[in-house]
Each structure stands twice: as structure tokens, then as C-alpha cells.
CSV table of C-alpha atoms and ligand atoms in Angstrom, one decimal:
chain,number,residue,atom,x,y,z
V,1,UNK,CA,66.3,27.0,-32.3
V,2,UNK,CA,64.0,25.1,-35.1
V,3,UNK,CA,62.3,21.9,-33.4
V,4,UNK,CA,64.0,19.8,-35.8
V,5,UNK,CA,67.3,20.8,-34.5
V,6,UNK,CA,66.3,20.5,-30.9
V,7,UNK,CA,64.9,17.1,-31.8
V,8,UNK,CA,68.0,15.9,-32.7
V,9,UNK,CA,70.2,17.3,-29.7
V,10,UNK,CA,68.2,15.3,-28.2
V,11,UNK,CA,68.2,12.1,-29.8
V,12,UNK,CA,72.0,12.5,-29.5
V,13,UNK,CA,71.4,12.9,-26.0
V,14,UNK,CA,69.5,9.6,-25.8
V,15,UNK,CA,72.2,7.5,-27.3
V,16,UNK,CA,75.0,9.2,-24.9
V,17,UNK,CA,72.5,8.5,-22.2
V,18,UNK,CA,72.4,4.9,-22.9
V,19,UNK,CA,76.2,4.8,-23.5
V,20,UNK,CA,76.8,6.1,-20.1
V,21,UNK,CA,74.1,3.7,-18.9
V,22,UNK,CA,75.8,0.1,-20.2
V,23,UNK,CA,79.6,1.7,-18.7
V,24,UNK,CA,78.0,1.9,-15.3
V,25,UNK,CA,76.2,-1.2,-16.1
V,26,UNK,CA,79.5,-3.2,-17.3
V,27,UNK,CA,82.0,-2.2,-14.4
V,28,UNK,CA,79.0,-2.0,-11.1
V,29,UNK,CA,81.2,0.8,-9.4
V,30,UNK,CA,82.4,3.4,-11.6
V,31,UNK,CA,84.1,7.3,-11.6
V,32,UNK,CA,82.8,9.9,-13.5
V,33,UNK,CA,86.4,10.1,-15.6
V,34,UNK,CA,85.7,6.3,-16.3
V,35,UNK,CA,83.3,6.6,-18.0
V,36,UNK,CA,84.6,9.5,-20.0
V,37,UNK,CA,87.5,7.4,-20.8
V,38,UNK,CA,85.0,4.5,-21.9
V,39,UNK,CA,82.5,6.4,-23.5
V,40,UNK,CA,84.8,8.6,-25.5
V,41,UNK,CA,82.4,11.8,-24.3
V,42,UNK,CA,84.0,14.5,-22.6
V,43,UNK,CA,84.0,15.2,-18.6
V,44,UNK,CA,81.1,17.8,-18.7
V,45,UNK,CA,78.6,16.0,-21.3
V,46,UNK,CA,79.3,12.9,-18.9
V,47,UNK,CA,78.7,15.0,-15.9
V,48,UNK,CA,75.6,15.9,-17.2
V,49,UNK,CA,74.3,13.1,-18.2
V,50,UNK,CA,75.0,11.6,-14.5
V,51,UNK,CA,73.4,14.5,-13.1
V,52,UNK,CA,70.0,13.4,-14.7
V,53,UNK,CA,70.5,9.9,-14.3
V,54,UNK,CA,70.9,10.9,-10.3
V,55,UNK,CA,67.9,13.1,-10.6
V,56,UNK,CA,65.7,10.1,-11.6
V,57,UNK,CA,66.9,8.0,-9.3
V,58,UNK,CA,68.5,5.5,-11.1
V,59,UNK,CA,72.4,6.7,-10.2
V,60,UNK,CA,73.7,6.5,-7.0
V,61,UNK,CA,77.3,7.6,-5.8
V,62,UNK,CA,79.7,6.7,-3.0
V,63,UNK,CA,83.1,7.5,-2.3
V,64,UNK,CA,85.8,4.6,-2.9
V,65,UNK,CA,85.6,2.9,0.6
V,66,UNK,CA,89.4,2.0,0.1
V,67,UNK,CA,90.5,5.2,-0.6
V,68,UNK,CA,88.5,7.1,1.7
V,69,UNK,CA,91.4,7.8,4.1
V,70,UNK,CA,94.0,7.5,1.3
V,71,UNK,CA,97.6,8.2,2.2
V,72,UNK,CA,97.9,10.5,-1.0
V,73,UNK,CA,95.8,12.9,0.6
V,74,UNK,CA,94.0,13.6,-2.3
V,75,UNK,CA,90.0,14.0,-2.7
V,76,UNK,CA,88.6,10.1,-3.2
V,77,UNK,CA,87.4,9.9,-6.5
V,78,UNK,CA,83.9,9.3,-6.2
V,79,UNK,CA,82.3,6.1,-7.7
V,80,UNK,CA,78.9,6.0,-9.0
V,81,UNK,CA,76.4,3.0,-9.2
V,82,UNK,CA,73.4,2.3,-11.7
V,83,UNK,CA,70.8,1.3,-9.9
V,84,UNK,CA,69.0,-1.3,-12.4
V,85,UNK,CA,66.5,-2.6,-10.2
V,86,UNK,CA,64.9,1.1,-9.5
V,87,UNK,CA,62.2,-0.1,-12.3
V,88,UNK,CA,62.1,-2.3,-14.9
V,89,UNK,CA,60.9,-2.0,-18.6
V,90,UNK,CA,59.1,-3.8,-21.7
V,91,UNK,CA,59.9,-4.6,-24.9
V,92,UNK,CA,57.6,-5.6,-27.4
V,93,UNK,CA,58.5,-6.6,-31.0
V,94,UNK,CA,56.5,-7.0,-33.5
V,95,UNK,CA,57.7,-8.9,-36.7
V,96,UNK,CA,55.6,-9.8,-40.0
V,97,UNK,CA,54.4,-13.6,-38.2
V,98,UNK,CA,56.0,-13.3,-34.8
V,99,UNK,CA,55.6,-11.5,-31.7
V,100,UNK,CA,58.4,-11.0,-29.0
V,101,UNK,CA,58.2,-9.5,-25.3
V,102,UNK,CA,60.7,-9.2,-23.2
V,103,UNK,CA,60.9,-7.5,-19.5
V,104,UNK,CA,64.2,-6.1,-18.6
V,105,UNK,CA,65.8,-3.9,-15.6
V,106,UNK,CA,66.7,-0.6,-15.9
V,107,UNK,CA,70.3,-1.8,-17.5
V,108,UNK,CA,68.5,-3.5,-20.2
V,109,UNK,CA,69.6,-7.1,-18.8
V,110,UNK,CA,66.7,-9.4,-20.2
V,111,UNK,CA,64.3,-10.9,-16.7
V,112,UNK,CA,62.0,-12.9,-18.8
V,113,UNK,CA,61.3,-13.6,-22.4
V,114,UNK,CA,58.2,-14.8,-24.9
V,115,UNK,CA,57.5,-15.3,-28.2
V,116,UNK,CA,54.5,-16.8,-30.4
V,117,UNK,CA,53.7,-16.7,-34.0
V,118,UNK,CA,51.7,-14.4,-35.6
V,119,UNK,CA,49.2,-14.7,-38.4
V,120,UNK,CA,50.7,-12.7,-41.3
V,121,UNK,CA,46.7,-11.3,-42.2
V,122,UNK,CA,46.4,-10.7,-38.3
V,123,UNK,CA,44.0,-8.2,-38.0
V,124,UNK,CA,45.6,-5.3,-35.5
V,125,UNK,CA,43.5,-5.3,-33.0
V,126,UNK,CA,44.1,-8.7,-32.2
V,127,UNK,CA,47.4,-8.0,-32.4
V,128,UNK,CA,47.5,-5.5,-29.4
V,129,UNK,CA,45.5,-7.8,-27.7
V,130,UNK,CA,47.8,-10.6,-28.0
V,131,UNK,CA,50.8,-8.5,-26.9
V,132,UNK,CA,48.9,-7.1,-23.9
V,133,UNK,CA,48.3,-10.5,-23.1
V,134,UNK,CA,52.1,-11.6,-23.3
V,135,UNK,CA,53.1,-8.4,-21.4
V,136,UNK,CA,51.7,-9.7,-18.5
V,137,UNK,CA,52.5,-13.5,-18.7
V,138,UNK,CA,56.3,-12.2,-19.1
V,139,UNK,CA,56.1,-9.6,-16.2
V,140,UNK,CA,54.6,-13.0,-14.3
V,141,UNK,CA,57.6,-14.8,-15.5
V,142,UNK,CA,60.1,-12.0,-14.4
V,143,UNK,CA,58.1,-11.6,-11.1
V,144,UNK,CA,58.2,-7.8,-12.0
V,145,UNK,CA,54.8,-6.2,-10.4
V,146,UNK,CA,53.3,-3.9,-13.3
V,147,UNK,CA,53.9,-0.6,-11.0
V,148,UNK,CA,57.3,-1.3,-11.2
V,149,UNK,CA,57.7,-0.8,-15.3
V,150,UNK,CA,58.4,2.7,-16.3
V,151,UNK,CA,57.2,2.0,-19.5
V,152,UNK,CA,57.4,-0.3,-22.8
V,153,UNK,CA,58.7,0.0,-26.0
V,154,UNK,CA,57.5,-1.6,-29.0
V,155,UNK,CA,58.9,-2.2,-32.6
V,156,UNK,CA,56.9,-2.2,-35.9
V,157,UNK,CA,58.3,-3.3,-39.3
V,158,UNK,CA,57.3,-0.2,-41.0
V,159,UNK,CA,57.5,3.8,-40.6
V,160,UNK,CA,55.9,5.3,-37.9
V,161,UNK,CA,55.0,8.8,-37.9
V,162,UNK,CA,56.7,10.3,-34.6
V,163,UNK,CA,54.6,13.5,-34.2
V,164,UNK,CA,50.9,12.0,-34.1
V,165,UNK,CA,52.4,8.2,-33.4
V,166,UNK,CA,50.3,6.9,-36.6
V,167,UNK,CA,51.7,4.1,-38.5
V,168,UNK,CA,52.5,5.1,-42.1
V,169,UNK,CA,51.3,2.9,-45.4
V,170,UNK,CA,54.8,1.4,-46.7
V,171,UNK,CA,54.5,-1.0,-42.7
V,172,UNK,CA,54.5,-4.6,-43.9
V,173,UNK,CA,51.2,-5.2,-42.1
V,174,UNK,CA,48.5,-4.1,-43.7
V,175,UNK,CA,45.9,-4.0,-40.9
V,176,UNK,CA,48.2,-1.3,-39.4
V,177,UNK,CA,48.1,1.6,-41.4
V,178,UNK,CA,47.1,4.9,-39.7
V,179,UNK,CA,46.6,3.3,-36.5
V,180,UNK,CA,47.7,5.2,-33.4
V,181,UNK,CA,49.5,2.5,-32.2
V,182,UNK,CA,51.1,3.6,-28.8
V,183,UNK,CA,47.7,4.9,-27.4
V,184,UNK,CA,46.2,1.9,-28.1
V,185,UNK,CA,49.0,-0.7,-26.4
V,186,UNK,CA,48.8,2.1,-23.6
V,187,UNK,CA,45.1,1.8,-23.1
V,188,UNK,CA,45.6,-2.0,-23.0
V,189,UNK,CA,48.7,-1.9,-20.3
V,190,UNK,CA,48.4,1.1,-18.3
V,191,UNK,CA,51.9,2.4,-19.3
V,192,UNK,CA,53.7,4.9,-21.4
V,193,UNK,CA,54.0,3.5,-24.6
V,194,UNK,CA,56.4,4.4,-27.1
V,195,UNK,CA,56.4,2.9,-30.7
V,196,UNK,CA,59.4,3.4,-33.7
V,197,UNK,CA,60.2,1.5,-36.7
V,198,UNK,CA,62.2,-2.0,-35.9
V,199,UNK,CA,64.9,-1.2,-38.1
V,200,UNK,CA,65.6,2.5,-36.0
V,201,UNK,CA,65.0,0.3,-32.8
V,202,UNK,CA,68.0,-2.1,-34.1
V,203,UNK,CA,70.1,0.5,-35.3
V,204,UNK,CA,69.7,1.9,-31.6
V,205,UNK,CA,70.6,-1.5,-30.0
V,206,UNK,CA,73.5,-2.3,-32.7
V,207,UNK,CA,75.0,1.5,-31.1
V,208,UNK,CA,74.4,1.3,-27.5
V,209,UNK,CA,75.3,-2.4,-26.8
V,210,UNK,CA,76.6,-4.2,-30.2
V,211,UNK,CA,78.4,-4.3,-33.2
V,212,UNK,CA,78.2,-0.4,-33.4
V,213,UNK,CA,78.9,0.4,-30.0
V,214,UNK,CA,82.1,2.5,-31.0
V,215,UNK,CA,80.7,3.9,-33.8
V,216,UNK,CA,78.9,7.6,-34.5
V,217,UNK,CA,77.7,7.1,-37.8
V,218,UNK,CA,76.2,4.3,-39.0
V,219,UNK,CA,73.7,2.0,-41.1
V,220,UNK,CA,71.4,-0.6,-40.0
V,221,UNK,CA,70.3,-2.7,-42.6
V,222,UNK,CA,67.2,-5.1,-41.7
V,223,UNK,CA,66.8,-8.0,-44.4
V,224,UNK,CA,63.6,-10.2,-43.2
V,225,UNK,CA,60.0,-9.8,-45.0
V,226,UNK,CA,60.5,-6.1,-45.7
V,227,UNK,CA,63.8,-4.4,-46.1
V,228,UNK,CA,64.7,-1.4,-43.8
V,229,UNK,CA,67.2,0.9,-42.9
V,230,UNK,CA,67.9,2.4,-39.1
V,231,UNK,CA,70.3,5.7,-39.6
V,232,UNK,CA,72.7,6.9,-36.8
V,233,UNK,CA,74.4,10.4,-38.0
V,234,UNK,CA,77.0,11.7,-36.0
V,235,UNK,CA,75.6,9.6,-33.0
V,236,UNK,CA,71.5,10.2,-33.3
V,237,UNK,CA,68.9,8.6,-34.6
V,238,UNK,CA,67.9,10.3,-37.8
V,239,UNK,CA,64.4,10.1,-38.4
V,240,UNK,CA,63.9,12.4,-40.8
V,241,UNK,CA,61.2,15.0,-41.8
V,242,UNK,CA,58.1,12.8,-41.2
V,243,UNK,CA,59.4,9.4,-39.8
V,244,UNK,CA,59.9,7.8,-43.0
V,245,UNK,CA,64.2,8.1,-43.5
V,246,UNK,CA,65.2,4.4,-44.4
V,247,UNK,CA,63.0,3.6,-46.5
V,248,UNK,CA,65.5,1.3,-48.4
V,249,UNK,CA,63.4,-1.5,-49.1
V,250,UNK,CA,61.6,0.6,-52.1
V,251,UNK,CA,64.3,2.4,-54.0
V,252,UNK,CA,63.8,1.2,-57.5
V,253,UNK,CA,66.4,-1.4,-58.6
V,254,UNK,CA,64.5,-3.0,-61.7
V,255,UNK,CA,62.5,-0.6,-63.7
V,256,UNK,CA,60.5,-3.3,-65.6
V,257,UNK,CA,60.5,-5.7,-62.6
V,258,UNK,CA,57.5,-7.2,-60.7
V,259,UNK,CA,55.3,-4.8,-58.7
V,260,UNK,CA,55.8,-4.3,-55.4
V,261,UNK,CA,53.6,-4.1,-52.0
V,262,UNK,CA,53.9,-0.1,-52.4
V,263,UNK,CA,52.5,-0.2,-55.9
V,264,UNK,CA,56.1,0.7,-57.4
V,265,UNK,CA,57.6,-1.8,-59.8
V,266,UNK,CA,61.1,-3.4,-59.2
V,267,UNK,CA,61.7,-2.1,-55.4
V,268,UNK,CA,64.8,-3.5,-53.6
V,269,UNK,CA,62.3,-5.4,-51.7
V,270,UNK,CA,60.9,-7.8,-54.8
V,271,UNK,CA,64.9,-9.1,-55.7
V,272,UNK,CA,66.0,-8.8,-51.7
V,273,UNK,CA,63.6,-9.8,-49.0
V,274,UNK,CA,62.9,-13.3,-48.3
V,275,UNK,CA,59.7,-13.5,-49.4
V,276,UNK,CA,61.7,-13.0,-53.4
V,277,UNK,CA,64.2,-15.7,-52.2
V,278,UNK,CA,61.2,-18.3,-51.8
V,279,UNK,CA,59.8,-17.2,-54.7
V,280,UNK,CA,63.2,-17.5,-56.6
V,281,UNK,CA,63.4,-21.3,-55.5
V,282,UNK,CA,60.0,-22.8,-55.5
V,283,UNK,CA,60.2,-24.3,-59.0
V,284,UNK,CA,63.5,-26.2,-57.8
V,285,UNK,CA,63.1,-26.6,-54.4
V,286,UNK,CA,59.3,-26.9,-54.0
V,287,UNK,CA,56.4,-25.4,-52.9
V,288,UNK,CA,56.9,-25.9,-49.5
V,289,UNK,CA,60.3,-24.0,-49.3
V,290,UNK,CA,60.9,-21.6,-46.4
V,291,UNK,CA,63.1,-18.8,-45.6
V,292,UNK,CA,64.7,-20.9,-42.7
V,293,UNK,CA,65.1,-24.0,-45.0
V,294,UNK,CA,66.8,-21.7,-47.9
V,295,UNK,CA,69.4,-20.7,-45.0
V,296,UNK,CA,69.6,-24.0,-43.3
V,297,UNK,CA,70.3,-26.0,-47.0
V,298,UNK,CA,72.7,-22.5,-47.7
V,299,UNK,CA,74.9,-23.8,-45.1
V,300,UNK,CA,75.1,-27.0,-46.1
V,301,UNK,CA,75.9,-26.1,-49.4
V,302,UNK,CA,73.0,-26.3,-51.7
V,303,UNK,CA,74.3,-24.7,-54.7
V,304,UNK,CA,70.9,-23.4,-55.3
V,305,UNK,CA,70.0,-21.6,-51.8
V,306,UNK,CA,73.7,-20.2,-52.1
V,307,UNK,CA,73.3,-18.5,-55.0
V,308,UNK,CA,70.2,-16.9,-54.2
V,309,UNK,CA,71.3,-15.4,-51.1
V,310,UNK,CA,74.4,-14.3,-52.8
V,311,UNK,CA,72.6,-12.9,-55.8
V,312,UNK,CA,70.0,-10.9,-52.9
V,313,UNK,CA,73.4,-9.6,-51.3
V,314,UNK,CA,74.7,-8.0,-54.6
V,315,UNK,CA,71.4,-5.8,-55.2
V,316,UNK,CA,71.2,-5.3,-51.1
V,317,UNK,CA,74.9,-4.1,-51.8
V,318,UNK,CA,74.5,-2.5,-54.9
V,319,UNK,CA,71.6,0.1,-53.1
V,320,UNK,CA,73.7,0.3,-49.7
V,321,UNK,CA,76.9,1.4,-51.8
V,322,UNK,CA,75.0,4.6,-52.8
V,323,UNK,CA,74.0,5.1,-49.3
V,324,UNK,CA,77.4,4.9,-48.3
V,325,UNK,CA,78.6,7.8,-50.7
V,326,UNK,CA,76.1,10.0,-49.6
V,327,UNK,CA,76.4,9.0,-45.9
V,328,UNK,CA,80.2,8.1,-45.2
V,329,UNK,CA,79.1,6.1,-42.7
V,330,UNK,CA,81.6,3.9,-40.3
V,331,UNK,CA,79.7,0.9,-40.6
V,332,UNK,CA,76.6,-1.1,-42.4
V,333,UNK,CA,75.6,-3.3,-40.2
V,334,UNK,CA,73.2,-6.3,-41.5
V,335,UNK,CA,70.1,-7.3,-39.1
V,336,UNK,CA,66.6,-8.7,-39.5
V,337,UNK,CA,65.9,-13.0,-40.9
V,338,UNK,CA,68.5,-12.8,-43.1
V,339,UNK,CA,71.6,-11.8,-41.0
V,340,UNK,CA,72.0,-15.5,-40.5
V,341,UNK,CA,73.4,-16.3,-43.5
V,342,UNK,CA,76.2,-14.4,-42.3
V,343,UNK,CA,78.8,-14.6,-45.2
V,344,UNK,CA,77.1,-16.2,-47.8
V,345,UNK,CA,74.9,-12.9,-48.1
V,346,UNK,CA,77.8,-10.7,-46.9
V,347,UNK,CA,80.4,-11.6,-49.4
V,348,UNK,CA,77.6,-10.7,-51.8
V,349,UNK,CA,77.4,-7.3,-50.5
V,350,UNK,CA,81.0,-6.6,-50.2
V,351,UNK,CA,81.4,-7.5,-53.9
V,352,UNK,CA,78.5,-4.8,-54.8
V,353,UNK,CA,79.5,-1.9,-52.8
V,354,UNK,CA,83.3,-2.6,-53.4
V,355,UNK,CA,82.2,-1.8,-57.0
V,356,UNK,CA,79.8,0.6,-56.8
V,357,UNK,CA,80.8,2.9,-53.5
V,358,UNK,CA,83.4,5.3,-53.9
V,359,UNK,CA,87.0,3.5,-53.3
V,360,UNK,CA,87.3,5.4,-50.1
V,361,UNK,CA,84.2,5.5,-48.7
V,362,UNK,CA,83.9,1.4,-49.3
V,363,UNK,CA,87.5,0.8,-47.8
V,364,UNK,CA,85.7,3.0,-44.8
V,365,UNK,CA,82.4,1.0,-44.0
V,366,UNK,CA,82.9,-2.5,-42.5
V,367,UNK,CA,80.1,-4.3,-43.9
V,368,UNK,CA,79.5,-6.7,-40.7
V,369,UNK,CA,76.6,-8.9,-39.6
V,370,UNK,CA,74.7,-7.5,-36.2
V,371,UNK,CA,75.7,-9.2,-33.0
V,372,UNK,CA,72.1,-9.4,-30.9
V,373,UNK,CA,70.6,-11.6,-33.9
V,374,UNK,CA,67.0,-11.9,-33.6
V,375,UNK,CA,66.6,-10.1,-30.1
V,376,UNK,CA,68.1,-6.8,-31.2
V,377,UNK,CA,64.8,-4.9,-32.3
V,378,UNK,CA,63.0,-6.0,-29.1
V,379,UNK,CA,66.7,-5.0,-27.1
V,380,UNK,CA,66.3,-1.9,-28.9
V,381,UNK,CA,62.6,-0.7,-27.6
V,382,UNK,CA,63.9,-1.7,-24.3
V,383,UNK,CA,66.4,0.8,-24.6
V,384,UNK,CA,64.1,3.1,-25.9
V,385,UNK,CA,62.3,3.1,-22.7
V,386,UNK,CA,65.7,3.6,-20.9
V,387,UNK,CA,66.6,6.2,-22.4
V,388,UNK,CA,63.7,8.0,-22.3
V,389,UNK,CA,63.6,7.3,-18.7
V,390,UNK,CA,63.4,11.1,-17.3
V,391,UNK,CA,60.1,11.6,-20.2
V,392,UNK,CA,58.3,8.7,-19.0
V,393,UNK,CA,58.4,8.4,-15.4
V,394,UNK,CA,55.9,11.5,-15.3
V,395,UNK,CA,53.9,9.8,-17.8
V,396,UNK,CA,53.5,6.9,-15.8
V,397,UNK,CA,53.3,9.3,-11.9
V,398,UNK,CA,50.0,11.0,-14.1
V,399,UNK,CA,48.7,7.6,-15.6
V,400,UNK,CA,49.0,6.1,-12.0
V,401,UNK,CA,47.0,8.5,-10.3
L,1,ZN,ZN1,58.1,-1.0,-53.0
């Protein structure tokens, strides 16, 4: 079998994984046909996946204390328990000016939370410093002792390259580029490290515990300083050939517009990303305008801010309407800053891909706003973690000794 096929086995393996994970999670004491039933996966995929979970440790099972002498005389089903507290994990986000850590359990239920504000020009070093220093205060916060975490997670807003872990040039912070990222934060923390673009890390969290957690296929859109897509096909993570799929925030929607970070004129990200929205309102609104105040005055119904936002949801909707033709997918799902504007960018969107997607394939994508909001890049690299579980525990046995 080519590696790129094996690959994505077993990304679709991951996502079942966690889908088998939040079951368990959601009803404490569960049978194996449950979560078949729940999961939609059939008896043997879920038996296996069980079977590794119990390997690691993190599954436990126990007959029905009810039903152990049942009158039916039947075999008791037997119920199976996750257990959450076996380890715990990290998640560390990394936005264009913020940075977010959180510490989880095994279940991905948030322990402890932090966030500060980053300098947009931070220079990346500093930056992994920073974060290795709010990995700790949070694990203090949690009360989680370090040998406890089976690893961390962390989210970059740009491509990163998943065979030698380097960041690739389109990220949205400069001082990142062709950095090995994940060795670095390891170095720093003393634990596997694992680093993927936000947008794939909120696609991931959108399937396993939100808006998309029925759906196979689907889009994740994030709208905040750069634009970015996070593809699930037929219920994996789709990476592509060199970590780069998604890329939406630079296909070309004005050939004579203004030139873009990349170098390319007219990208999707110079009419659509936030940054264009300020820029679009500073001569009526001032100089002092900011994303949050456009949203904020959007909702109270500044004509200006409305329009705007709507007019960014047309072209957003415009370039998602292709992706939906050549995608079919079940849902596009809208992350990232500008997710809360909910329906005033929304509507916008709808209108676009209404006229430019295919009848059928438009009428077959809900075009919905993300339910985790601003935690769901940092959920995702938690999830990451825990379903990568059986990978890094022997990462962290070797870094421990
Ligand atoms: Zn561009």
C-alpha cells in the first residue's frame, strides 16, 4: 500500500477513535453495540478501536452489576468505561496576537485555561518561550503534575509541513517560516509535541465534538487575520500532498486587486479577512477601528459595519461555492474571529454559493457557524493528542527515561 494511502486509513482511524472516545465520554458506562448505535461505525471497527483504547489503558470494562445474575439468562452485556483521568493533555493555540493553553483529561474536558496577547511582530522564539511558560502556569492551575500529560498539541495559523514538521511560508507569522516547530516546544516542555494548521485542528474539533459531529465530509472555514480551510473527506483529515490543502485564503478573486501577504494580487484574503474589513472602514469609522468594534457596531446595526461583513461573506461564499462542487461536502462550517457575526456574514455566504454552487450540491451543504467559537482550534490540538494517544505514550516512556 502507497504511504499516502496508509496515511489516510489512519487519519480516518483517528477521527473514529475520538468518536468512540466522546460516546464513552457522554454516557460514563457504555456497551460496545452502544456505541455502534451512536457512532454510526459498525460492531467490528468499534470493537477495534476499544481493543486499542483498552491496550493503552485508557478503557476499562465491567459487566452490568444489575444484570449480572439476569433472569433472562442471557450473557450480561458488558459495559465499558473511559478512563479520563489516566493522563491528561495540552493544548496550545497560537493565533496572529493571542496565545491560548488549555490542559484537559483524556476526554478532552477542559481542567484549566489561559490566554495573553501576543505581539503580531513577535519574534518566534519568544513565542515558544511564552507558551512554555503558560504550559506550566495552566498545568499549576489544573493541579495536573507534568508526568501526567501524554503530550500537547499546538495550532499554528498557517501550513505546516507534516513530514519534517517545518512551518511553510503562506503561515500569517512571519517569524515562523521554516521553523521546526514541534521539536522546539518539545525541547522547552519535555513532551511529545505535535503541531498542524489551526484551521485542520478546528475542522477536527467541529467533527469529533461540534457542529459536524454527524458529518463525514466536510469544510471548515476559518475567517480571522488569514483565511483557511480544514478538509474532512469521507471522515479524515485531508492534508494533502505536502500539508498545504486549504489553502483558501489565496485563491485569486480580484485580478487587479491589492497585493497580498503571498506576493499574489487580489487573494480571497485582501477582500475577506478582517484585516480588509478595517481597512474598508477606516475613512468612515476612523483610524482606531477594530475587528471587535466592526462586529460589536454590526450588531447594533451600523449600516456601515453591516455591509462590510456582508459584502466579505459574498466573496468568502463566492470561493466556498466552487469548493463545494468539487467537494460535495455535507457541511461548511464557519470558524476563526469572524464566526461571530453569525448571520450577518452568513446570509452573505448563502446568497453567493446559492448562486454560484451547483443547485444540488448548495441545497446539500448547510452553511452553519461553528459551535466551540474561539476555543475550537485549541479543543482541536487537544484532541489531537487524544487521538494520537497509542503514538505518543512511547514518545513520552523514551523522553522520560
Ligand atoms: Zn495571497
Amino acid at each position: 500500500m502507497p504511504p499516502g494511502r496508509a496515511g489516510s486509513l489512519e487519519s480516518l482511524r483517528r477521527l473514529n477513535r475520538l468518536r468512540v472516545i466522546r460516546a464513552l465520554r457522554d454516557e460514563g458506562q457504555i456497551s460496545r453495540a452502544e456505541i455502534a448505535r451512536r457512532t454510526g461505525l459498525s460492531r467490528s471497527t468499534v470493537s477495534s478501536l476499544v481493543a486499542d483504547l483498552q491496550a493503552d489503558g485508557l478503557v476499562v470494562e465491567r459487566p452490568e452489576p444489575g444484570l449480572a445474575h439476569g433472569s433472562s439468562g442471557g450473557r450480561p452485556p458488558i459495559l465499558l468505561s473511559f478512563d479520563a483521568s489516566a493522563g491528561a493533555a495540552v493544548g496550545v493555540d497560537f493565533g496572529h496576537s493571542h496565545l491560548r493553553v488549555a490542559v484537559s483529561d483524556l476526554a478532552s474536558t477542559i481542567l484549566a485555561e489561559r490566554t495573553r496577547p501576543l505581539d503580531t511582530d513577535h519574534d518566534a522564539f519568544a513565542g515558544l518561550e511564552m507558551a512554555a511558560e503558560l504550559v506550566v502556569e495552566t498545568l499549576a492551575d489544573a493541579g495536573v503534575a507534568k508526568e501526567l500529560v501524554i503530550g500537547a498539541g499546538m495550532g499554528l495559523p498557517g501550513p505546516v509541513d507534516q513530514g519534517d514538521g517545518t512551518v511553510h511560508s503562506s503561515a500569517i507569522l512571519p517569524g515562523w517560516i521554516g521553523m521546526t516547530v514541534a521539536e522546539e516546544l518539545q525541547k522547552r516542555l519535555e513532551i511529545p509535541v505535535m503541531v498542524d494548521n489551526d484551521a485542520n485542528l478546528g475542522a477536527l474539533a467541529e467533527a469529533a465534538f461540534g457542529a459536524g459531529r454527524d458529518a463525514t465530509d466536510l469544510v471548515y472555514l476559518k475567517v480571522s487575520s488569514g483565511i483557511g480551510a480544514g478538509l474532512i473527506l469521507n471522515g479524515r483529515l485531508y492534508r494533502g500532498s505536502a500539508g498545504l490543502a486549504g489553502e483558501l485564503g489565496h485563491v485569486l478573486v480580484h485580478p487587479e486587486g491589492i497585493v497580498c501577504r503571498c506576493g499574489n494580487r487580489g487573494c480571497l484574503e485582501t477582500v475577506a479577512a478582517s484585516g480588509a474589513l478595517v481597512d474598508l472602514l477606516r475613512r468612515s469609522h476612523g483610524d482606531d477601528i477594530t475587528i471587535e468594534r466592526i462586529l460589536e457596531a454590526a450588531h447594533a446595526g451600523d449600516a456601515g459595519c453591516v455591509r462590510v461583513i456582508h459584502d466579505a461573506g459574498r466573496a468568502l461564499g463566492t470561493v466556498a461555492a466552487t469548493l463545494l462542487n468539487v467537494l460535495n461536502p455535507e457541511m461548511l462550517i464557519i470558524g476563526g474571529h469572524l464566526a461571530a457575526a453569525g448571520d450577518l456574514l452568513l446570509d452573505g455566504m448563502r446568497e453567493s454559493v446559492a448562486r454560484a454552487a451547483l443547485p444540488e450540491t448548495s441545497r446539500g451543504a448547510q452553511v452553519v457557524a461553528g459551535v466551540l467559537g474561539e476555543r475550537a482550534h485549541v479543543l482541536g490540538a487537544l484532541a489531537l493528542v487524544v487521538s494520537e494517544a497509542d503514538r505518543v505514550l512511547p514518545t513520552r516512556l523514551a523522553l522520560a527515561g
